[in-house]
Short mmCIF file of C-alpha atoms in Angstrom, two decimals:
data_model
loop_
_atom_site.label_atom_id
_atom_site.label_comp_id
_atom_site.label_asym_id
_atom_site.label_seq_id
_atom_site.Cartn_x
_atom_site.Cartn_y
_atom_site.Cartn_z
CA MET F 1 60.82 -219.83 172.71
CA SER F 2 61.31 -217.07 175.28
CA VAL F 3 60.75 -218.04 178.88
CA VAL F 4 59.74 -215.81 181.78
CA ARG F 5 63.10 -216.36 183.51
CA GLU F 6 64.80 -214.44 180.67
CA PHE F 7 62.53 -211.38 181.08
CA MET F 8 61.91 -211.16 184.82
CA THR F 9 63.44 -208.84 187.37
CA THR F 10 65.41 -211.02 189.77
CA ASP F 11 65.97 -208.51 192.56
CA ALA F 12 62.26 -208.28 193.41
CA ARG F 13 61.47 -207.78 197.07
CA CYS F 14 58.64 -209.10 199.21
CA ILE F 15 56.91 -207.61 202.18
CA THR F 16 56.60 -210.25 204.90
CA GLU F 17 53.26 -211.17 206.40
CA ASP F 18 54.15 -209.63 209.76
CA GLN F 19 55.33 -206.25 208.44
CA SER F 20 53.02 -203.28 208.71
CA LEU F 21 51.27 -201.51 205.87
CA ALA F 22 53.40 -198.45 206.72
CA ASP F 23 56.46 -200.63 206.00
CA ALA F 24 54.85 -201.73 202.72
CA ALA F 25 54.17 -198.13 201.71
CA ARG F 26 57.78 -197.12 202.44
CA MET F 27 59.07 -200.12 200.47
CA MET F 28 56.85 -199.18 197.51
CA LEU F 29 58.22 -195.64 197.66
CA ASP F 30 61.83 -196.86 197.78
CA LEU F 31 61.27 -199.33 194.92
CA ASP F 32 59.11 -196.90 192.92
CA CYS F 33 56.34 -199.46 192.46
CA GLY F 34 52.65 -199.70 193.27
CA SER F 35 52.44 -203.32 194.39
CA LEU F 36 54.42 -205.88 196.34
CA PRO F 37 54.23 -209.61 196.83
CA ILE F 38 53.51 -210.76 200.38
CA CYS F 39 55.76 -213.68 201.36
CA GLY F 40 55.69 -215.92 204.38
CA ASP F 41 58.68 -216.84 206.52
CA ASP F 42 59.02 -219.92 204.31
CA GLY F 43 59.58 -217.69 201.25
CA LYS F 44 56.29 -218.77 199.70
CA LEU F 45 53.93 -216.30 198.07
CA LYS F 46 50.94 -215.48 200.29
CA GLY F 47 49.37 -212.63 198.33
CA MET F 48 49.88 -209.25 196.72
CA ILE F 49 49.38 -205.80 198.18
CA THR F 50 48.89 -202.59 196.22
CA ASP F 51 49.14 -198.95 197.14
CA ARG F 52 45.41 -198.77 196.41
CA ASP F 53 44.76 -201.57 198.95
CA ILE F 54 46.59 -199.56 201.61
CA VAL F 55 44.60 -196.41 200.86
CA LEU F 56 41.14 -197.98 200.53
CA LYS F 57 41.28 -200.89 202.98
CA CYS F 58 43.32 -199.22 205.68
CA VAL F 59 43.58 -195.43 205.59
CA ALA F 60 40.09 -194.69 204.20
CA ALA F 61 38.64 -197.25 206.61
CA GLY F 62 40.13 -195.30 209.53
CA ARG F 63 42.75 -197.92 210.40
CA ASP F 64 46.36 -197.20 211.33
CA PRO F 65 48.86 -198.44 208.69
CA ARG F 66 51.46 -198.81 211.44
CA GLU F 67 49.19 -201.29 213.23
CA MET F 68 47.66 -203.18 210.29
CA MET F 69 49.84 -206.00 208.95
CA ALA F 70 50.39 -207.13 205.36
CA ARG F 71 48.79 -210.50 206.20
CA ASP F 72 45.52 -208.62 206.84
CA LEU F 73 45.32 -207.85 203.11
CA ALA F 74 46.61 -211.21 201.80
CA SER F 75 43.34 -212.73 200.68
CA GLY F 76 42.63 -215.29 197.99
CA THR F 77 45.12 -217.03 195.75
CA PRO F 78 47.55 -214.63 194.07
CA HIS F 79 48.23 -214.91 190.36
CA TRP F 80 51.75 -216.07 189.48
CA VAL F 81 53.71 -217.63 186.65
CA ASP F 82 56.35 -220.36 186.58
CA ALA F 83 59.88 -219.16 185.80
CA ASP F 84 60.14 -221.62 182.91
CA ALA F 85 56.76 -220.76 181.35
CA ASN F 86 56.59 -219.15 177.93
CA VAL F 87 56.47 -215.35 178.13
CA ASP F 88 53.22 -215.42 176.12
CA ALA F 89 51.61 -217.32 179.03
CA ALA F 90 52.66 -214.54 181.41
CA ILE F 91 51.30 -211.88 179.05
CA GLU F 92 48.00 -213.76 178.74
CA LEU F 93 47.68 -213.95 182.55
CA MET F 94 48.46 -210.25 182.90
CA GLU F 95 45.87 -209.35 180.28
CA ARG F 96 43.18 -211.67 181.62
CA HIS F 97 43.53 -210.43 185.20
CA GLN F 98 44.52 -206.82 184.36
CA ILE F 99 47.69 -206.87 186.43
CA ARG F 100 50.94 -205.03 185.76
CA ARG F 101 53.30 -207.15 187.90
CA LEU F 102 53.26 -210.92 188.14
CA PRO F 103 55.27 -212.89 190.71
CA VAL F 104 57.54 -215.55 189.21
CA ILE F 105 57.79 -218.87 191.04
CA ALA F 106 60.36 -221.70 190.86
CA ASP F 107 60.44 -224.66 193.25
CA HIS F 108 57.45 -223.21 195.16
CA LYS F 109 59.30 -219.97 196.00
CA MET F 110 59.26 -216.50 194.52
CA VAL F 111 62.34 -215.91 192.37
CA GLY F 112 61.37 -212.66 190.65
CA ILE F 113 58.72 -210.44 189.14
CA ILE F 114 57.78 -209.96 185.52
CA SER F 115 56.28 -206.57 184.88
CA GLN F 116 54.70 -204.69 182.05
CA GLY F 117 57.99 -202.76 181.83
CA ASP F 118 60.07 -205.96 181.56
CA ILE F 119 57.92 -207.04 178.65
CA ALA F 120 58.06 -203.59 177.03
CA ARG F 121 61.87 -203.73 176.99
CA ASN F 122 61.91 -207.13 175.29
CA TYR F 123 58.83 -207.47 173.09
CA SER F 124 57.40 -205.91 169.95
CA GLU F 125 55.73 -202.50 170.26
CA GLN F 126 52.46 -203.88 168.91
CA ARG F 127 52.28 -206.69 171.49
CA VAL F 128 53.18 -204.32 174.34
CA GLY F 129 50.49 -201.91 173.14
CA GLU F 130 47.92 -204.71 173.26
CA LEU F 131 49.01 -205.63 176.79
CA VAL F 132 48.73 -202.05 178.02
CA GLU F 133 45.34 -201.66 176.33
CA HIS F 134 43.94 -204.81 177.96
CA ILE F 135 45.23 -203.87 181.41
CA SER F 136 44.04 -200.26 181.18
CA GLU F 137 40.64 -201.12 179.70
CA ARG F 138 39.37 -202.77 182.83
CA LYS F 139 40.93 -200.14 185.06
CA ARG F 140 38.85 -197.46 183.32
CA MET F 141 35.69 -199.54 183.73
CA GLN F 142 36.27 -199.91 187.52
CA VAL F 143 36.44 -196.15 188.14
#
């Protein structure tokens, strides 16, 4: 049985609640990713922020990304997976919620990220194709 811990990226970075959306955008550029976990000072996951969130909920709304903080976009309970969960459970969560990156939690703290790319490097082509199809299907419907 493959567990998430074996697939995840361990050097994942968080944006803190009190950092600006401009900081988040720069971090996404540096990390070449489109979403980041938002973590509190206690290291606990508070939410997720995407590049789309920054554009639609800040810039398009006429707000200043240097003044708006990550905590302003941390709403609801973020989806996550336990580090010792079966990889199939992570894939099922990603498909069900159409998300490409899933925070990995151990002992109530974020220890990594499992992404569509992590799965693609370690899983069968057919299963990865199904994952991409499920994630992309909803994205097309939202447009």
